[in-house]
Short mmCIF file of C-alpha atoms in Angstrom, two decimals:
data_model
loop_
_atom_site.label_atom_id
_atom_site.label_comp_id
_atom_site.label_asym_id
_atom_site.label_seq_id
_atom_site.Cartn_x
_atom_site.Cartn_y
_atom_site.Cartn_z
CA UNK A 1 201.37 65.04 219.01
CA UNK A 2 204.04 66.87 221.66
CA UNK A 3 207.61 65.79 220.84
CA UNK A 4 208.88 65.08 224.18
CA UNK A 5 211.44 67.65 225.31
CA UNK A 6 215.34 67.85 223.96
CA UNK A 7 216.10 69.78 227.13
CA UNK A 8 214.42 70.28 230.47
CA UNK A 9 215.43 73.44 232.46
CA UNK A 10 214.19 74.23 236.67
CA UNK A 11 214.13 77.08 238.88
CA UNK A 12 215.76 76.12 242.17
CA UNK A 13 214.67 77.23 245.25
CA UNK A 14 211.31 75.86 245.84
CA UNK A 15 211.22 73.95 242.75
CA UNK A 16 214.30 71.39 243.07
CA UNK A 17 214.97 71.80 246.84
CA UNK A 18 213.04 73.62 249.74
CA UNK A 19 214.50 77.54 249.59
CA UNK A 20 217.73 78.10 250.18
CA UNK A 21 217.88 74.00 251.52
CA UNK A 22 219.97 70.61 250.06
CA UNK A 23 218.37 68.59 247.42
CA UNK A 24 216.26 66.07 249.14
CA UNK A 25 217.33 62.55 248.23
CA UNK A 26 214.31 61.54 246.09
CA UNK A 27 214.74 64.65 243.93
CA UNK A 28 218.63 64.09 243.40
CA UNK A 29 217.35 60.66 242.15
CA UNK A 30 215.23 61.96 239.52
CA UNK A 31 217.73 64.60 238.71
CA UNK A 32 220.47 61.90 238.21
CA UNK A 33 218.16 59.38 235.99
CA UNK A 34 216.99 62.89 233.71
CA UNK A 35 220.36 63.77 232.93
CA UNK A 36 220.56 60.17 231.87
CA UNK A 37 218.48 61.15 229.15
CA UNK A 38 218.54 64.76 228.68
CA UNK A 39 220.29 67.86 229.12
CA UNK A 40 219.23 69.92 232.35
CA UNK A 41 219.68 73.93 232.91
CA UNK A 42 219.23 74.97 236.26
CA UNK A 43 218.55 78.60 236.54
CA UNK A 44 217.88 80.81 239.51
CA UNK A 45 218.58 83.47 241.61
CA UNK A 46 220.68 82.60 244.11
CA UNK A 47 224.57 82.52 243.11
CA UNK A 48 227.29 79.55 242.30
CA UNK A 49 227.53 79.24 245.75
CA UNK A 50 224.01 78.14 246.51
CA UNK A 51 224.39 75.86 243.54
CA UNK A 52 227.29 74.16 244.92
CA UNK A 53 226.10 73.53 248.21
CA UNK A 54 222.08 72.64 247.12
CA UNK A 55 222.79 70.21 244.49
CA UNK A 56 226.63 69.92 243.55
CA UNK A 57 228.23 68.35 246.64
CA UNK A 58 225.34 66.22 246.64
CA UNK A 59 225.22 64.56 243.68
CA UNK A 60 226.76 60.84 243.67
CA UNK A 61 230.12 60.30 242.15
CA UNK A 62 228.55 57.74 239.89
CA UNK A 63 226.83 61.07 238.24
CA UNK A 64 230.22 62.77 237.21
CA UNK A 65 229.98 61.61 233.78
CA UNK A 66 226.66 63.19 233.20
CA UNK A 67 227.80 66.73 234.26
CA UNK A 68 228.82 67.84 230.61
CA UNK A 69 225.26 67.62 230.35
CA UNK A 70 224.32 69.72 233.07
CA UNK A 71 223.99 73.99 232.34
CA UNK A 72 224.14 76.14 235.16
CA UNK A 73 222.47 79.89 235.16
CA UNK A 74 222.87 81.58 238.09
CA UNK A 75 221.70 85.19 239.49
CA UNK A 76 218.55 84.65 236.67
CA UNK A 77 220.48 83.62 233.86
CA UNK A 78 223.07 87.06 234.49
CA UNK A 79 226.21 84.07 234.95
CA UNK A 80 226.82 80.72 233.04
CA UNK A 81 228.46 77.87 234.78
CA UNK A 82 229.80 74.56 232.94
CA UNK A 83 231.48 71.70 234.09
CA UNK A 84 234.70 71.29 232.18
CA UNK A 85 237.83 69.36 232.47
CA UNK A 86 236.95 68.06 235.95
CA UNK A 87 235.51 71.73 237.43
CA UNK A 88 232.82 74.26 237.13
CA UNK A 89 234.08 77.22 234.99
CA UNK A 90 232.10 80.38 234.75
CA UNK A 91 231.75 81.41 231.11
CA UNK A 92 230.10 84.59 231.20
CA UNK A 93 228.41 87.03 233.62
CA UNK A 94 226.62 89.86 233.44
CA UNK A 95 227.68 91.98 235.66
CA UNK A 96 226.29 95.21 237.31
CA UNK A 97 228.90 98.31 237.42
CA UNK A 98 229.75 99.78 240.63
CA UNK A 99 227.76 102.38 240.86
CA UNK A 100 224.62 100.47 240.11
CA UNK A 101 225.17 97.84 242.80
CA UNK A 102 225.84 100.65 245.51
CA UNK A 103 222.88 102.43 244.12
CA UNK A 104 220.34 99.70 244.35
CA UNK A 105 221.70 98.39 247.81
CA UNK A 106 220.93 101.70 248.92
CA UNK A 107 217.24 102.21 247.44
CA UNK A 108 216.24 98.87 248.18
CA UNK A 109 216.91 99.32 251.98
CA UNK A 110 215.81 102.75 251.94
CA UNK A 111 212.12 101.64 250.58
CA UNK A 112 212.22 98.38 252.96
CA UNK A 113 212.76 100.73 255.64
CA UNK A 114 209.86 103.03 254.45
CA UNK A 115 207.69 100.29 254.20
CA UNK A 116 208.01 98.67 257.43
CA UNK A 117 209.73 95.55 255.45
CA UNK A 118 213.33 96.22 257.45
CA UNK A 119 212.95 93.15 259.81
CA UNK A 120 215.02 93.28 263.45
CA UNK A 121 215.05 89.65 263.71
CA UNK A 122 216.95 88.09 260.68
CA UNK A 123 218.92 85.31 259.99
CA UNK A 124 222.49 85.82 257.84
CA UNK A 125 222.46 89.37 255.57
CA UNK A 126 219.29 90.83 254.28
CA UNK A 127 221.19 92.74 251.31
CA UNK A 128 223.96 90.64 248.96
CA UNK A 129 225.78 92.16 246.02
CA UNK A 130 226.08 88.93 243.84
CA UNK A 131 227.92 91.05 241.27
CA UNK A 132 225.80 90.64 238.23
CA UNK A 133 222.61 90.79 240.82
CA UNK A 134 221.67 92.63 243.92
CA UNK A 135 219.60 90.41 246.18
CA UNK A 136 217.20 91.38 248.88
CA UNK A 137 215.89 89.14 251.67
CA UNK A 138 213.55 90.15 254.13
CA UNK A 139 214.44 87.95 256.55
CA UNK A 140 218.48 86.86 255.93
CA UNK A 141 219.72 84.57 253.37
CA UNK A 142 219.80 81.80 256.09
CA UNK A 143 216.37 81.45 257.25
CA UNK A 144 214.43 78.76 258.09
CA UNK A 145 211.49 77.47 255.28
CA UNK A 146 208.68 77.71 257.75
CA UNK A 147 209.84 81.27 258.72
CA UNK A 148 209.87 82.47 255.25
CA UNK A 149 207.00 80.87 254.47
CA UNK A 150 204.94 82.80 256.99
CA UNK A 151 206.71 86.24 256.19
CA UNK A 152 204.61 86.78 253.18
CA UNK A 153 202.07 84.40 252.51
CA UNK A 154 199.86 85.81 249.27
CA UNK A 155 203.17 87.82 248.06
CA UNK A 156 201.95 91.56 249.07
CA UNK A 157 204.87 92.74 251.11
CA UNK A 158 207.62 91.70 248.12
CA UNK A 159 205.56 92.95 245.57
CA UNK A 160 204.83 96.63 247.31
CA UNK A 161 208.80 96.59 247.51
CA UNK A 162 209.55 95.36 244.31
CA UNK A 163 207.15 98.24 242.64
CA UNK A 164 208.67 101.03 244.89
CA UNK A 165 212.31 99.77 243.99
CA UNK A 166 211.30 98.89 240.64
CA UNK A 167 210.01 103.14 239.97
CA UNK A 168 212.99 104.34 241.64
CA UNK A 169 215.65 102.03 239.21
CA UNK A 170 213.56 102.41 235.91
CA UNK A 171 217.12 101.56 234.28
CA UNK A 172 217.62 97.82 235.85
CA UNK A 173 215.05 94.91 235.90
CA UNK A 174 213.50 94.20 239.42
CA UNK A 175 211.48 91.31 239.96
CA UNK A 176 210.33 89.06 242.59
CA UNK A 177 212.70 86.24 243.50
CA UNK A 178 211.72 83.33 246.02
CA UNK A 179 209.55 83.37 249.10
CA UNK A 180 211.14 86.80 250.63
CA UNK A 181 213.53 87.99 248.37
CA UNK A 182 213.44 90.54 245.58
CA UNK A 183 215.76 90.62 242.67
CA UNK A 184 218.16 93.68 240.53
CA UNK A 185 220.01 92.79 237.49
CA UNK A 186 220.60 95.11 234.60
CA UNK A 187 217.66 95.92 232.26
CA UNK A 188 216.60 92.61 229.99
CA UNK A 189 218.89 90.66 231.53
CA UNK A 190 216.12 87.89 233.61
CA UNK A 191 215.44 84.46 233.08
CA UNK A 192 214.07 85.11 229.52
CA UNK A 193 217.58 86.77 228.41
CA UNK A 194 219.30 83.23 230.61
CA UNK A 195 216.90 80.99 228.15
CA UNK A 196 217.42 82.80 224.75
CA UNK A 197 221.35 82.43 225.90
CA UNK A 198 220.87 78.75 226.60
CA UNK A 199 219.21 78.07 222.96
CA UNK A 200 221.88 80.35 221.18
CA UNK A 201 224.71 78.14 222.86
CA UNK A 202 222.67 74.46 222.98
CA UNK A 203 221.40 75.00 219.60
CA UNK A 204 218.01 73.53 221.08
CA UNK A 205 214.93 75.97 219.97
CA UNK A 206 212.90 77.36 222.74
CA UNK A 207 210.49 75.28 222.16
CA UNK A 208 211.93 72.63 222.06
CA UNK A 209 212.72 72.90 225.69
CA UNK A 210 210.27 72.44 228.95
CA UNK A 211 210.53 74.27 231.69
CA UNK A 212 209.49 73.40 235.36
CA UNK A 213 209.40 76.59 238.13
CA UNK A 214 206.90 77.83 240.56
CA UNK A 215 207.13 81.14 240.21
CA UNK A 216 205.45 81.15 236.46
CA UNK A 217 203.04 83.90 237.34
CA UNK A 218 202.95 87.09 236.13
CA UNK A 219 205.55 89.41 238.38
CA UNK A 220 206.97 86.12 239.47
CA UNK A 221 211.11 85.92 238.04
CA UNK A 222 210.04 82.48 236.45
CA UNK A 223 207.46 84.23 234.31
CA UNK A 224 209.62 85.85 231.83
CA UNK A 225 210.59 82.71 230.54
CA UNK A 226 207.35 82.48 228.96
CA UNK A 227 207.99 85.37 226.67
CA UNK A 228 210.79 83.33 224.67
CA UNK A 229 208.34 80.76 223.89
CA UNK A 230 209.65 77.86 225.98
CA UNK A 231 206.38 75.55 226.86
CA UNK A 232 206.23 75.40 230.77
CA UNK A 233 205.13 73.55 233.79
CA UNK A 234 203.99 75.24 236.84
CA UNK A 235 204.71 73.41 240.25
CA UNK A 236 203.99 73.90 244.24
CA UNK A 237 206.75 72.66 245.30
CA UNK A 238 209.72 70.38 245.19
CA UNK A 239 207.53 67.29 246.20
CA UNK A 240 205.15 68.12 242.94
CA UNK A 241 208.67 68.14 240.82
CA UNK A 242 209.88 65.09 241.98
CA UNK A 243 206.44 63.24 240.27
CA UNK A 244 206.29 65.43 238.05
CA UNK A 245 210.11 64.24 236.73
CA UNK A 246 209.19 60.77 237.49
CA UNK A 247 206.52 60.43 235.16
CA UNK A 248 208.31 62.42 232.55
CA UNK A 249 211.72 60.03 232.43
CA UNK A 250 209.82 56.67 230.65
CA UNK A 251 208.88 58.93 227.86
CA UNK A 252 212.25 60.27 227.07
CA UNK A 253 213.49 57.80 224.17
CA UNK A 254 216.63 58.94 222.14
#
């Protein structure tokens, strides 16, 4: 028989919250009765900042005593948030050096540009330097779900950029982020390097985790997280996490 899991980790965007969006209600509900039970790791690409104003601020101030339980991964695992003493505190990051970030910001427009991927209409930047990750997206970090959702439907445009970037930087790791956005963070470092991290500093074995993303196929920057052995779930959507949480909470017994 399958223990049931000592700690549940989630991609973000997509997964916990429409991209880029607030935590809807119901899903802040589930959130708050699984930490009740379990630790959570949240790990994705966006930075702290997306974090804070997705899911932080959101959470009830009934919750605050449940945050020590809560792990926070960043840029694909490349930072490591906890709460501590009544604030978040960062407490590591892997960061790019300077002349990799100016590098890839350069080769990933140049190639976007080549392609035909360079949109004029856009909404907020289409290039971040998150420090320990370079972030492209096609159509501003701002941009409405529908939008985005219609930019790229099966995933060809991203992953024609994300191969030209990816044989032009054969020394960092480029992968697919969310719905338009493509991903640069130093070599190894991904969502499989975040994981390993989180077991070394949990002391909770790989697979004795679970974790819930929708990006789990292959090229996807969920999908390395199979590598380290963690058991996952693949989900649509945040609607499909939210049941997928409810029906997992009952079973979770100390």
């Amino acid at each position: 028989m399958t223990l049931p899991p000592a700690l549940v980790a989630f991609d973000l965007d997509d997964t916990l919250a429409p991209s880029k969006s607030p935590m809807p209600p119901a899903m802040l509900e589930q959130l708050v009765a699984l930490l009740e039970r379990r630790p959570v790791c949240i790990i994705s690409g966006g930075q702290y900042g997306q974090f804070r104003s997705q899911i932080l601020e959101l959470l009830p101030a009934s919750s605050t005593p449940l945050l020590d339980r809560l792990h926070l991964m960043p840029t694909c695992g490349t930072q490591y948030w906890r709460f501590d003493d009544g604030e978040w505190v960062q407490r590591y990051a892997e960061n790019l050096t300077e002349a990799e970030r100016h590098e890839a910001l350069a080769i990933v427009e140049e190639e976007a540009r080549r392609l035909g991927l360079w949109e004029a209409q856009t909404w907020g930047p289409i290039l971040e330097d998150r420090g320990s990750q370079i972030t492209f997206s096609a159509l501003g970090q701002e941009a409405p779900v529908d939008a985005k959702k219609a930019w790229d439907a099966d995933g060809r445009k991203k992953e024609a950029l994300r191969a030209a970037v990816a044989e032009r930087l054969p020394g960092l790791e480029v992968r697919s982020g969310g719905s338009t956005s493509v991903d640069i963070t130093r070599r190894g470092i991904d969502k499989a390097y975040g994981m390993r991290k989180l077991a070394e500093i949990t002391g909770i074995p790989p697979q004795n985790m679970l974790f819930i993303g929708d990006r789990l196929d292959e090229g996807g920057n969920d999908f390395p997280v199979i590598a380290v052995g963690v058991p996952t779930r693949a989900v649509s959507d945040w609607e499909e996490t939210v049941d997928v949480i409810a029906a997992l909470v009952p079973t979770l017994t100390d």
